CSV table of C-alpha atoms and ligand atoms in Angstrom, one decimal:
chain,number,residue,atom,x,y,z
A,1,MET,CA,0.0,0.0,0.0
A,2,ASP,CA,1.4,3.4,-1.0
A,3,VAL,CA,1.1,5.8,1.9
A,4,ARG,CA,3.4,8.4,0.4
A,5,PRO,CA,0.8,11.1,-0.2
A,6,TYR,CA,-0.4,10.9,3.4
A,7,LEU,CA,3.2,10.7,4.6
A,8,ASN,CA,4.3,13.8,2.7
A,9,THR,CA,1.4,15.8,4.1
A,10,HIS,CA,1.9,14.7,7.7
A,11,PHE,CA,5.7,14.0,8.0
A,12,ASP,CA,6.4,17.2,9.9
A,13,ARG,CA,3.8,16.3,12.5
A,14,PHE,CA,5.2,12.7,12.6
A,15,THR,CA,8.6,14.2,13.4
A,16,ASP,CA,7.2,16.5,16.1
A,17,GLU,CA,5.4,13.7,17.7
A,18,LEU,CA,8.6,11.6,17.8
A,19,LYS,CA,10.4,14.5,19.3
A,20,GLU,CA,7.9,14.7,22.1
A,21,LEU,CA,8.4,11.0,22.8
A,22,LEU,CA,12.2,11.5,22.9
A,23,ARG,CA,11.9,14.4,25.4
A,24,LEU,CA,10.9,11.9,28.1
A,25,PRO,CA,14.0,10.3,29.7
A,26,SER,CA,12.6,6.8,29.9
A,27,VAL,CA,15.8,5.2,31.3
A,28,SER,CA,14.8,1.8,32.6
A,29,ALA,CA,18.1,1.0,34.3
A,30,ASP,CA,18.0,3.9,36.7
A,31,PRO,CA,15.1,4.2,39.3
A,32,ALA,CA,15.6,8.0,39.3
A,33,TYR,CA,13.7,8.0,36.0
A,34,ALA,CA,10.8,5.9,37.1
A,35,ASP,CA,8.2,8.7,36.6
A,36,ALA,CA,9.4,9.4,33.1
A,37,VAL,CA,9.3,5.8,32.2
A,38,ARG,CA,5.7,5.5,33.3
A,39,GLN,CA,4.8,8.8,31.6
A,40,THR,CA,6.3,7.4,28.4
A,41,ALA,CA,4.1,4.3,28.6
A,42,GLN,CA,1.0,6.5,28.9
A,43,LEU,CA,2.1,8.7,25.9
A,44,VAL,CA,2.5,5.6,23.8
A,45,ALA,CA,-0.9,4.4,24.8
A,46,ASP,CA,-2.4,7.8,24.0
A,47,HIS,CA,-0.9,7.6,20.5
A,48,LEU,CA,-2.3,4.1,19.9
A,49,GLU,CA,-5.7,5.3,21.0
A,50,LYS,CA,-5.6,8.4,18.8
A,51,ILE,CA,-4.8,6.4,15.6
A,52,GLY,CA,-7.9,4.3,16.2
A,53,LEU,CA,-6.7,1.1,17.8
A,54,ASN,CA,-8.9,-0.8,20.3
A,55,ASN,CA,-8.4,-2.3,23.7
A,56,VAL,CA,-5.6,0.1,24.4
A,57,GLU,CA,-4.2,-0.7,27.9
A,58,VAL,CA,-1.2,0.2,30.0
A,59,CYS,CA,-0.7,-3.2,31.5
A,60,ALA,CA,0.8,-3.3,34.9
A,61,THR,CA,3.6,-5.9,35.6
A,62,PRO,CA,5.9,-6.3,38.6
A,63,GLY,CA,8.2,-3.7,36.8
A,64,TYR,CA,7.4,-1.2,34.1
A,65,PRO,CA,4.1,-1.5,32.2
A,66,VAL,CA,3.6,-3.1,28.8
A,67,VAL,CA,1.5,-1.1,26.4
A,68,TYR,CA,-1.0,-3.2,24.5
A,69,ALA,CA,-3.5,-2.3,21.7
A,70,ASP,CA,-5.2,-4.2,18.9
A,71,TYR,CA,-7.3,-3.9,15.8
A,72,THR,CA,-9.4,-6.8,14.6
A,73,VAL,CA,-10.8,-7.5,11.2
A,74,GLY,CA,-11.9,-11.1,11.8
A,75,PRO,CA,-10.9,-14.6,12.8
A,76,ASP,CA,-10.0,-15.7,9.3
A,77,ALA,CA,-7.5,-13.0,8.7
A,78,PRO,CA,-3.9,-13.5,9.9
A,79,THR,CA,-2.6,-11.6,12.9
A,80,VAL,CA,0.6,-9.5,13.1
A,81,LEU,CA,2.0,-8.7,16.5
A,82,VAL,CA,4.2,-5.5,16.5
A,83,TYR,CA,6.8,-5.5,19.3
A,84,GLY,CA,9.1,-2.6,20.4
A,85,HIS,CA,10.4,-0.9,23.5
A,86,TYR,CA,9.8,2.6,24.8
A,87,ASP,CA,12.7,2.4,27.4
A,88,VAL,CA,16.1,3.7,26.6
A,89,GLN,CA,19.7,3.2,27.7
A,90,PRO,CA,21.2,5.6,30.2
A,91,ALA,CA,22.6,8.7,28.5
A,92,ASP,CA,26.0,8.9,30.2
A,93,PRO,CA,28.7,10.1,29.7
A,94,LEU,CA,26.7,13.3,29.3
A,95,GLU,CA,29.7,15.5,28.6
A,96,LEU,CA,30.2,13.7,25.3
A,97,TRP,CA,26.8,14.7,23.9
A,98,GLU,CA,27.0,17.7,21.4
A,99,THR,CA,23.4,18.5,22.3
A,100,PRO,CA,21.5,17.2,25.4
A,101,PRO,CA,20.3,13.6,25.1
A,102,PHE,CA,16.7,14.5,25.9
A,103,GLU,CA,16.4,17.6,23.8
A,104,PRO,CA,16.0,16.1,20.3
A,105,THR,CA,17.8,18.2,17.7
A,106,VAL,CA,18.1,17.8,13.9
A,107,ARG,CA,21.6,17.9,12.4
A,108,THR,CA,23.0,16.6,9.1
A,109,THR,CA,25.9,14.1,9.0
A,110,PRO,CA,27.7,12.7,5.9
A,111,ILE,CA,25.6,9.5,6.1
A,112,HIS,CA,22.4,11.5,6.9
A,113,PRO,CA,22.4,14.5,4.4
A,114,ASP,CA,18.7,15.0,4.9
A,115,GLY,CA,19.2,15.4,8.7
A,116,ALA,CA,19.1,13.1,11.7
A,117,LEU,CA,17.3,13.4,15.0
A,118,PHE,CA,19.9,13.4,17.8
A,119,ALA,CA,18.5,12.1,21.1
A,120,ARG,CA,18.8,9.0,23.4
A,121,GLY,CA,16.4,6.4,22.0
A,122,ALA,CA,16.1,8.1,18.6
A,123,CYS,CA,17.1,4.9,16.9
A,124,ASP,CA,16.9,2.4,19.8
A,125,ASP,CA,14.0,2.1,19.8
A,126,LYS,CA,11.5,5.0,20.0
A,127,GLY,CA,12.1,6.2,16.5
A,128,GLN,CA,11.8,2.7,15.2
A,129,PHE,CA,8.7,1.4,17.0
A,130,PHE,CA,7.0,4.7,16.4
A,131,MET,CA,7.3,4.2,12.6
A,132,HIS,CA,4.8,1.4,13.1
A,133,VAL,CA,2.3,3.6,14.9
A,134,LYS,CA,2.6,6.2,12.1
A,135,ALA,CA,2.4,3.5,9.4
A,136,ILE,CA,-0.8,2.2,10.8
A,137,GLU,CA,-2.2,5.7,11.1
A,138,ALA,CA,-1.4,6.3,7.4
A,139,MET,CA,-3.0,2.9,6.4
A,140,LEU,CA,-6.1,3.6,8.4
A,141,ALA,CA,-6.5,6.9,6.6
A,142,GLN,CA,-7.0,4.9,3.5
A,143,GLY,CA,-9.4,2.3,4.9
A,144,PRO,CA,-9.6,-0.8,7.1
A,145,LEU,CA,-6.4,-2.8,7.7
A,146,PRO,CA,-5.9,-6.0,5.7
A,147,CYS,CA,-5.4,-8.2,8.8
A,148,ASN,CA,-5.5,-8.2,12.6
A,149,VAL,CA,-2.8,-6.2,14.2
A,150,LYS,CA,-1.7,-6.2,17.8
A,151,PHE,CA,0.8,-3.8,19.5
A,152,MET,CA,3.0,-4.8,22.5
A,153,ILE,CA,5.5,-2.1,23.4
A,154,GLU,CA,7.5,-2.8,26.6
A,155,GLY,CA,9.6,-0.7,29.0
A,156,GLU,CA,12.3,-3.0,30.1
A,157,GLU,CA,14.1,-4.3,27.0
A,158,GLU,CA,17.3,-2.5,27.9
A,159,VAL,CA,17.4,-4.3,31.3
A,160,GLY,CA,16.7,-7.8,30.1
A,161,SER,CA,12.8,-7.9,29.6
A,162,ALA,CA,12.3,-10.0,32.7
A,163,ASN,CA,8.8,-8.8,33.3
A,164,LEU,CA,7.9,-9.0,29.6
A,165,ALA,CA,8.5,-12.8,29.9
A,166,TRP,CA,6.1,-12.6,32.9
A,167,PHE,CA,3.6,-10.8,30.8
A,168,VAL,CA,3.8,-13.0,27.8
A,169,GLU,CA,3.4,-16.2,29.9
A,170,ARG,CA,0.2,-14.8,31.4
A,171,ASN,CA,-1.2,-13.4,28.1
A,172,ARG,CA,-0.7,-16.1,25.5
A,173,GLU,CA,-4.2,-15.9,24.3
A,174,ARG,CA,-4.3,-12.2,24.0
A,175,LEU,CA,-1.0,-12.2,22.2
A,176,ALA,CA,-1.8,-15.0,19.8
A,177,CYS,CA,-0.4,-14.2,16.4
A,178,ASP,CA,0.9,-15.6,13.1
A,179,VAL,CA,4.0,-13.5,13.0
A,180,ILE,CA,5.8,-10.8,15.0
A,181,LEU,CA,7.1,-7.7,13.4
A,182,ILE,CA,10.0,-5.8,15.0
A,183,SER,CA,11.9,-2.7,14.0
A,184,ASP,CA,14.8,-2.7,16.5
A,185,THR,CA,17.8,-3.6,14.3
A,186,GLY,CA,19.6,-2.0,11.5
A,187,MET,CA,20.4,-1.9,7.8
A,188,LEU,CA,23.9,-2.2,6.2
A,189,ALA,CA,24.2,1.2,4.6
A,190,PRO,CA,22.4,3.8,2.5
A,191,GLY,CA,21.8,2.2,-0.8
A,192,ILE,CA,22.4,-1.3,0.6
A,193,PRO,CA,19.1,-2.4,2.2
A,194,SER,CA,19.3,-5.5,4.4
A,195,ILE,CA,17.1,-7.5,6.6
A,196,THR,CA,18.3,-9.1,9.8
A,197,THR,CA,17.9,-12.8,9.8
A,198,GLY,CA,19.5,-13.6,13.1
A,199,LEU,CA,20.4,-12.3,16.5
A,200,ARG,CA,23.0,-13.5,19.0
A,201,GLY,CA,22.0,-14.8,22.4
A,202,LEU,CA,23.4,-13.4,25.6
A,203,ALA,CA,24.7,-14.4,29.0
A,204,TYR,CA,25.7,-11.5,31.2
A,205,MET,CA,27.8,-12.1,34.3
A,206,GLU,CA,29.2,-10.2,37.3
A,207,VAL,CA,32.4,-11.3,39.0
A,208,GLU,CA,33.7,-10.4,42.4
A,209,LEU,CA,37.2,-11.4,43.4
A,210,THR,CA,38.3,-11.0,47.0
A,211,GLY,CA,41.9,-11.1,48.4
A,212,PRO,CA,42.8,-9.7,51.8
A,213,ASN,CA,39.9,-8.8,54.1
A,214,ARG,CA,40.7,-5.0,53.9
A,215,ASP,CA,42.5,-2.5,51.7
A,216,LEU,CA,46.2,-2.7,52.4
A,217,HIS,CA,49.3,-0.4,52.1
A,218,SER,CA,50.9,-1.4,48.8
A,219,GLY,CA,54.4,-0.8,50.2
A,220,LEU,CA,53.9,-2.8,53.4
A,221,TYR,CA,52.1,-5.7,51.8
A,222,GLY,CA,52.8,-5.4,48.1
A,223,GLY,CA,54.5,-8.5,46.7
A,224,ALA,CA,53.5,-10.7,49.6
A,225,VAL,CA,49.8,-11.1,49.1
A,226,ALA,CA,47.5,-11.6,46.1
A,227,ASN,CA,46.5,-8.3,44.6
A,228,PRO,CA,42.8,-8.8,43.6
A,229,LEU,CA,43.1,-6.4,40.6
A,230,ASN,CA,46.2,-8.2,39.3
A,231,ALA,CA,44.6,-11.5,39.9
A,232,LEU,CA,41.3,-10.6,38.2
A,233,ALA,CA,43.3,-9.3,35.2
A,234,GLN,CA,45.1,-12.6,35.0
A,235,LEU,CA,41.9,-14.6,35.3
A,236,ILE,CA,40.2,-12.6,32.6
A,237,ALA,CA,43.2,-12.8,30.3
A,238,SER,CA,43.2,-16.6,30.6
A,239,LEU,CA,39.7,-16.7,29.2
A,240,HIS,CA,41.0,-16.3,25.6
A,241,ASP,CA,43.9,-18.2,23.9
A,242,ALA,CA,46.3,-16.8,21.4
A,243,ASP,CA,43.9,-17.6,18.6
A,244,GLY,CA,41.1,-15.6,20.1
A,245,LYS,CA,39.2,-18.7,21.2
A,246,ILE,CA,37.4,-18.8,24.4
A,247,THR,CA,39.0,-21.2,26.8
A,248,LEU,CA,36.0,-22.0,29.1
A,249,PRO,CA,35.7,-25.8,29.0
A,250,GLY,CA,32.6,-26.7,27.1
A,251,PHE,CA,31.9,-23.3,25.7
A,252,TYR,CA,31.9,-24.4,22.1
A,253,HIS,CA,30.2,-27.7,22.8
A,254,ASP,CA,26.9,-26.8,21.2
A,255,VAL,CA,28.3,-24.4,18.6
A,256,ALA,CA,27.7,-25.8,15.2
A,257,ASP,CA,30.2,-25.3,12.4
A,258,LEU,CA,29.0,-22.5,10.1
A,259,PRO,CA,27.2,-23.9,7.1
A,260,ALA,CA,29.2,-22.9,3.9
A,261,GLU,CA,26.1,-21.2,2.7
A,262,THR,CA,25.8,-18.9,5.7
A,263,ARG,CA,29.5,-17.9,5.3
A,264,ALA,CA,29.0,-17.4,1.6
A,265,ASP,CA,25.9,-15.2,2.3
A,266,LEU,CA,27.8,-13.1,4.8
A,267,GLY,CA,30.8,-12.9,2.4
A,268,ARG,CA,28.5,-11.3,-0.2
A,269,ALA,CA,27.3,-8.6,2.2
A,270,PRO,CA,29.2,-5.4,1.2
A,271,PHE,CA,31.8,-4.6,3.8
A,272,ASP,CA,34.8,-2.3,3.6
A,273,LEU,CA,37.4,-3.2,6.2
A,274,ASP,CA,39.4,0.0,5.7
A,275,ALA,CA,36.4,2.2,6.1
A,276,TYR,CA,35.4,0.2,9.2
A,277,LYS,CA,38.8,0.7,10.8
A,278,LYS,CA,38.8,4.4,9.8
A,279,ALA,CA,35.4,5.0,11.3
A,280,LEU,CA,36.6,3.7,14.6
A,281,ASP,CA,40.1,5.2,14.5
A,282,LEU,CA,41.7,1.7,14.7
A,283,THR,CA,45.0,0.6,13.4
A,284,ASP,CA,43.8,-2.9,13.1
A,285,VAL,CA,41.0,-5.3,13.9
A,286,VAL,CA,41.4,-8.4,16.1
A,287,GLY,CA,39.4,-11.6,16.7
A,288,GLU,CA,39.1,-15.3,16.4
A,289,THR,CA,41.6,-16.7,13.9
A,290,GLY,CA,40.1,-18.1,10.7
A,291,TYR,CA,37.0,-15.8,10.6
A,292,THR,CA,36.3,-12.5,8.9
A,293,THR,CA,35.3,-9.4,10.8
A,294,LEU,CA,31.6,-9.8,9.8
A,295,GLU,CA,31.7,-13.4,11.0
A,296,ARG,CA,33.4,-12.5,14.3
A,297,ALA,CA,30.8,-9.8,14.9
A,298,GLY,CA,27.7,-11.7,13.8
A,299,ILE,CA,27.8,-15.4,13.9
A,300,ARG,CA,30.6,-16.5,16.3
A,301,PRO,CA,30.2,-16.5,20.0
A,302,THR,CA,32.2,-14.0,22.1
A,303,LEU,CA,33.3,-13.1,25.6
A,304,ASP,CA,33.9,-9.4,26.5
A,305,VAL,CA,34.6,-7.4,29.6
A,306,ASN,CA,32.0,-4.6,29.8
A,307,GLY,CA,33.3,-3.1,33.0
A,308,LEU,CA,36.3,-3.6,35.3
A,309,TRP,CA,36.8,-1.8,38.6
A,310,GLY,CA,38.4,-1.8,42.0
A,311,GLY,CA,41.0,0.0,44.1
A,312,TYR,CA,41.8,3.7,43.8
A,313,THR,CA,40.4,5.6,40.7
A,314,GLY,CA,40.2,9.1,42.1
A,315,GLU,CA,42.5,12.1,41.5
A,316,GLY,CA,46.2,11.7,42.0
A,317,ALA,CA,47.8,8.6,43.4
A,318,LYS,CA,47.0,6.4,46.4
A,319,THR,CA,49.2,3.5,47.3
A,320,VAL,CA,46.8,0.7,48.0
A,321,ILE,CA,46.2,-3.0,47.4
A,322,PRO,CA,42.4,-3.3,47.2
A,323,SER,CA,40.5,-6.0,49.1
A,324,LYS,CA,38.2,-6.6,46.1
A,325,ALA,CA,38.1,-6.4,42.3
A,326,PHE,CA,35.0,-6.6,40.1
A,327,ALA,CA,34.1,-7.2,36.5
A,328,LYS,CA,31.0,-7.3,34.3
A,329,ILE,CA,31.3,-9.8,31.4
A,330,SER,CA,29.0,-10.5,28.6
A,331,MET,CA,29.0,-13.6,26.3
A,332,ARG,CA,27.3,-13.4,23.0
A,333,LEU,CA,25.9,-16.7,22.0
A,334,VAL,CA,25.0,-18.5,18.8
A,335,PRO,CA,22.1,-20.9,18.0
A,336,ASP,CA,22.0,-24.0,20.2
A,337,GLN,CA,24.1,-22.5,23.0
A,338,ASN,CA,22.0,-22.6,26.1
A,339,PRO,CA,22.4,-19.3,28.1
A,340,GLU,CA,21.8,-21.0,31.4
A,341,LYS,CA,24.3,-23.7,30.7
A,342,ILE,CA,26.9,-21.2,29.6
A,343,ALA,CA,26.3,-19.1,32.7
A,344,GLU,CA,26.8,-22.2,34.8
A,345,LEU,CA,30.0,-23.3,33.2
A,346,PHE,CA,31.4,-19.7,33.4
A,347,GLN,CA,30.5,-19.6,37.1
A,348,LYS,CA,32.0,-23.0,37.8
A,349,HIS,CA,35.2,-22.3,35.9
A,350,LEU,CA,35.9,-18.9,37.5
A,351,GLU,CA,35.0,-20.0,41.0
A,352,SER,CA,37.1,-23.1,40.8
A,353,ASN,CA,40.1,-21.3,39.2
A,354,ALA,CA,40.4,-18.4,41.5
A,355,PRO,CA,44.1,-17.4,41.5
A,356,LYS,CA,46.0,-18.5,44.6
A,357,GLY,CA,45.1,-16.5,47.7
A,358,THR,CA,41.8,-15.2,46.3
A,359,ALA,CA,38.2,-16.2,46.2
A,360,VAL,CA,35.8,-15.6,43.3
A,361,ARG,CA,32.1,-15.2,43.4
A,362,VAL,CA,30.1,-15.0,40.2
A,363,THR,CA,26.5,-13.7,39.9
A,364,PRO,CA,24.6,-14.3,36.6
A,365,HIS,CA,22.5,-11.4,35.3
A,366,HIS,CA,20.1,-11.7,32.4
A,367,GLY,CA,20.4,-13.8,29.3
A,368,GLY,CA,18.6,-15.3,26.3
A,369,TRP,CA,18.9,-17.6,23.4
A,370,ALA,CA,20.1,-16.7,19.9
A,371,TYR,CA,17.5,-16.4,17.2
A,372,VAL,CA,17.4,-17.3,13.5
A,373,CYS,CA,14.7,-16.4,11.0
A,374,PRO,CA,14.4,-18.9,8.1
A,375,PRO,CA,14.6,-17.0,4.7
A,376,ASP,CA,11.6,-18.9,3.4
A,377,HIS,CA,9.2,-17.8,6.2
A,378,PRO,CA,6.2,-16.0,4.7
A,379,GLY,CA,6.8,-13.0,7.0
A,380,TYR,CA,10.4,-12.8,5.8
A,381,LEU,CA,9.4,-13.0,2.2
A,382,ALA,CA,6.8,-10.2,2.7
A,383,ALA,CA,9.5,-8.0,4.4
A,384,HIS,CA,11.9,-8.8,1.6
A,385,GLN,CA,9.3,-7.7,-1.0
A,386,ALA,CA,8.4,-4.6,0.9
A,387,VAL,CA,12.0,-3.5,1.2
A,388,ALA,CA,12.6,-4.3,-2.5
A,389,GLN,CA,9.6,-2.2,-3.4
A,390,THR,CA,10.5,1.0,-1.5
A,391,PHE,CA,14.3,0.8,-1.8
A,392,GLY,CA,14.3,-0.3,-5.4
A,393,LYS,CA,16.9,-3.0,-4.6
A,394,GLU,CA,16.8,-6.5,-3.2
A,395,PRO,CA,17.7,-6.5,0.5
A,396,VAL,CA,20.7,-8.6,1.7
A,397,PRO,CA,20.0,-11.0,4.5
A,398,VAL,CA,22.4,-10.5,7.4
A,399,ARG,CA,22.9,-12.0,10.8
A,400,SER,CA,23.4,-9.3,13.5
A,401,GLY,CA,25.7,-9.6,16.5
A,402,GLY,CA,23.2,-7.8,18.8
A,403,SER,CA,20.6,-9.4,21.0
A,404,ILE,CA,16.9,-9.1,21.6
A,405,PRO,CA,16.7,-11.9,24.1
A,406,ILE,CA,12.9,-11.8,24.2
A,407,VAL,CA,12.6,-12.9,20.6
A,408,ALA,CA,13.6,-16.5,21.4
A,409,LEU,CA,11.0,-16.5,24.2
A,410,PHE,CA,8.3,-15.3,21.8
A,411,GLU,CA,9.0,-18.3,19.6
A,412,LYS,CA,8.7,-20.6,22.5
A,413,GLU,CA,5.6,-19.0,24.2
A,414,LEU,CA,3.7,-17.7,21.2
A,415,ASN,CA,5.0,-20.2,18.6
A,416,ALA,CA,5.6,-17.4,16.2
A,417,LYS,CA,8.7,-16.2,14.3
A,418,SER,CA,9.8,-12.6,14.5
A,419,ILE,CA,10.7,-10.6,11.4
A,420,LEU,CA,13.5,-8.1,12.1
A,421,LEU,CA,12.7,-5.2,9.9
A,422,GLY,CA,15.1,-2.5,11.1
A,423,PHE,CA,16.1,0.8,9.5
A,424,GLY,CA,19.0,2.2,11.6
A,425,TYR,CA,22.7,2.1,10.8
A,426,ASP,CA,25.4,0.7,13.0
A,427,SER,CA,26.9,4.2,12.9
A,428,ASP,CA,23.7,5.7,14.5
A,429,ALA,CA,25.5,5.4,17.9
A,430,ILE,CA,22.8,3.5,19.8
A,431,HIS,CA,23.8,3.1,23.5
A,432,SER,CA,26.5,5.7,22.8
A,433,PRO,CA,26.7,9.5,23.2
A,434,ASN,CA,25.0,11.4,20.2
A,435,GLU,CA,22.6,8.6,19.3
A,436,HIS,CA,20.6,9.6,16.2
A,437,TYR,CA,18.2,8.4,13.6
A,438,GLY,CA,18.0,9.6,10.1
A,439,LEU,CA,14.8,11.4,9.1
A,440,ALA,CA,15.1,9.7,5.7
A,441,ASN,CA,15.3,6.3,7.5
A,442,TYR,CA,12.2,7.3,9.7
A,443,ARG,CA,10.3,8.2,6.5
A,444,LYS,CA,11.4,5.1,4.6
A,445,GLY,CA,10.4,2.9,7.4
A,446,ILE,CA,6.9,4.4,7.5
A,447,GLU,CA,6.7,4.0,3.8
A,448,THR,CA,7.9,0.3,3.8
A,449,ILE,CA,5.8,-1.1,6.7
A,450,PRO,CA,2.5,-0.8,4.9
A,451,TRP,CA,3.9,-2.8,2.0
A,452,PHE,CA,4.8,-5.6,4.5
A,453,TYR,CA,1.1,-5.9,5.2
A,454,THR,CA,0.2,-5.8,1.5
A,455,TYR,CA,2.6,-8.7,0.7
A,456,TYR,CA,2.0,-10.6,3.9
A,457,THR,CA,-1.8,-10.7,3.4
A,458,LYS,CA,-1.7,-11.4,-0.4
A,459,GLY,CA,-0.8,-15.0,0.6
B,501,BES,N1,18.0,-3.0,19.7
B,501,BES,C1,19.0,-3.5,20.4
B,501,BES,C2,19.6,-4.8,19.8
B,501,BES,C3,20.2,-4.7,18.4
B,501,BES,C4,20.6,-3.5,17.9
B,501,BES,C5,20.2,-5.8,17.6
B,501,BES,C6,21.1,-3.4,16.6
B,501,BES,C7,20.7,-5.7,16.4
B,501,BES,C8,21.1,-4.5,15.8
B,501,BES,C9,18.5,-3.8,21.8
B,501,BES,O1,17.8,-2.7,22.4
B,501,BES,C10,19.7,-4.0,22.8
B,501,BES,O2,20.4,-3.1,23.0
B,501,BES,N2,19.9,-5.3,23.2
B,501,BES,C11,20.9,-5.5,24.2
B,501,BES,C12,20.6,-6.7,25.1
B,501,BES,C13,19.6,-6.3,26.2
B,501,BES,C14,19.3,-7.5,27.1
B,501,BES,C15,20.2,-5.2,27.0
B,501,BES,C16,22.2,-5.9,23.5
B,501,BES,O3,22.3,-6.4,22.4
B,501,BES,O4,23.3,-5.6,24.2
B,502,MN,MN1,16.5,-1.9,21.0
B,503,MN,MN1,19.3,-1.2,23.1
């Protein structure tokens, strides 16, 4: 369905409405923003109501609410469930933002010559889920929708979606659907449309290593007792070998060899290593021997330190051997790796290999399974046709290295596949300072989504 005339007339308002949404600091990780998170849920519900959806509800959970709404044409028509998240990552470090994170501002960049909206959540995921709200508005302006549509927009994706799992388990009936449509991923580059066909899983861990029972003078005790920071650095360094392989016993047990076809597909995705290095100011890339950069970042499992702290980090120098050292470590998983099993083997390995004179305690955080969307799924085919239609080019299927852990749970609980129809770029700085979303991407998304419904319901 061509919504361009409506889109052209109303695009400025669509942009203003998104800006209003972006002004609310809906940071789910920080309790200081609890009011803003709840206000955001209400604003999302108001929008769904205003465009004419039914049964709009801000559904309470033990955490932040899930916003639900639906539109029914009849029991014989298929049902599309739209998922997204209205929560955002913390904005820090604030001093690195060129304009404040919750004061959306339009600026152009080389990759966004028509302007991009700079704000926390612009791309991940407010700007992207809101395209669905506006696409449905534009479709309803032309008449009834071609199928049943349900919206489920949550407020805890960035903290692991624990209460969305709770909600889904209790609302299987209400959420029943044939396919789930999600815009919370990216595209390769301008002029190279792509559709995400897979996501990595995740196991997120916290490590606490204890040495002496108190902080010590590093002159009086240094050299004679284990230094927790030295010991933790050693322990972490031992988790990779010289080939970049992860040394946790059993880590690769369920990792299948990459099918030649998957590698060939990925090899065809346009990728410029020099430009990649240049964009990140890197002299070189690193990773598991025998794999390309795209393979390392998309379809191989990884282990990365996300945070490492302890001892004295203030101004000047303080001579001290800290009593404790800490780390946060994430492992990105591939299909068939069980996040609970991986968390357990990580915990066992670290706790039983504490360097001499120290003790290690591991606490698992959230996790989730990897996800793969088969390229012959009717939803994938519809997305493919929709993108080809509006971009004038066949999209490239790509496996992303990111995670949306709840997607695997949808498959289990709702028995439906998710189609990852995202429109951001990796360079849009999601989770980083100066996150932004191209206005052209926002417009193209709203233009493309209605075609998804056209092709999906054509059979
Ligand atoms: N939207 C992202 C995931 C993403 C982004 C996937 C780009 C593919 C391409 C999502 O909001 C996210 O940040 N996920 C987290 C995991 C979550 C449990 C915090 C991630 O991947 O780190
Ligand atoms: Mn997201
Ligand atoms: Mn995110």
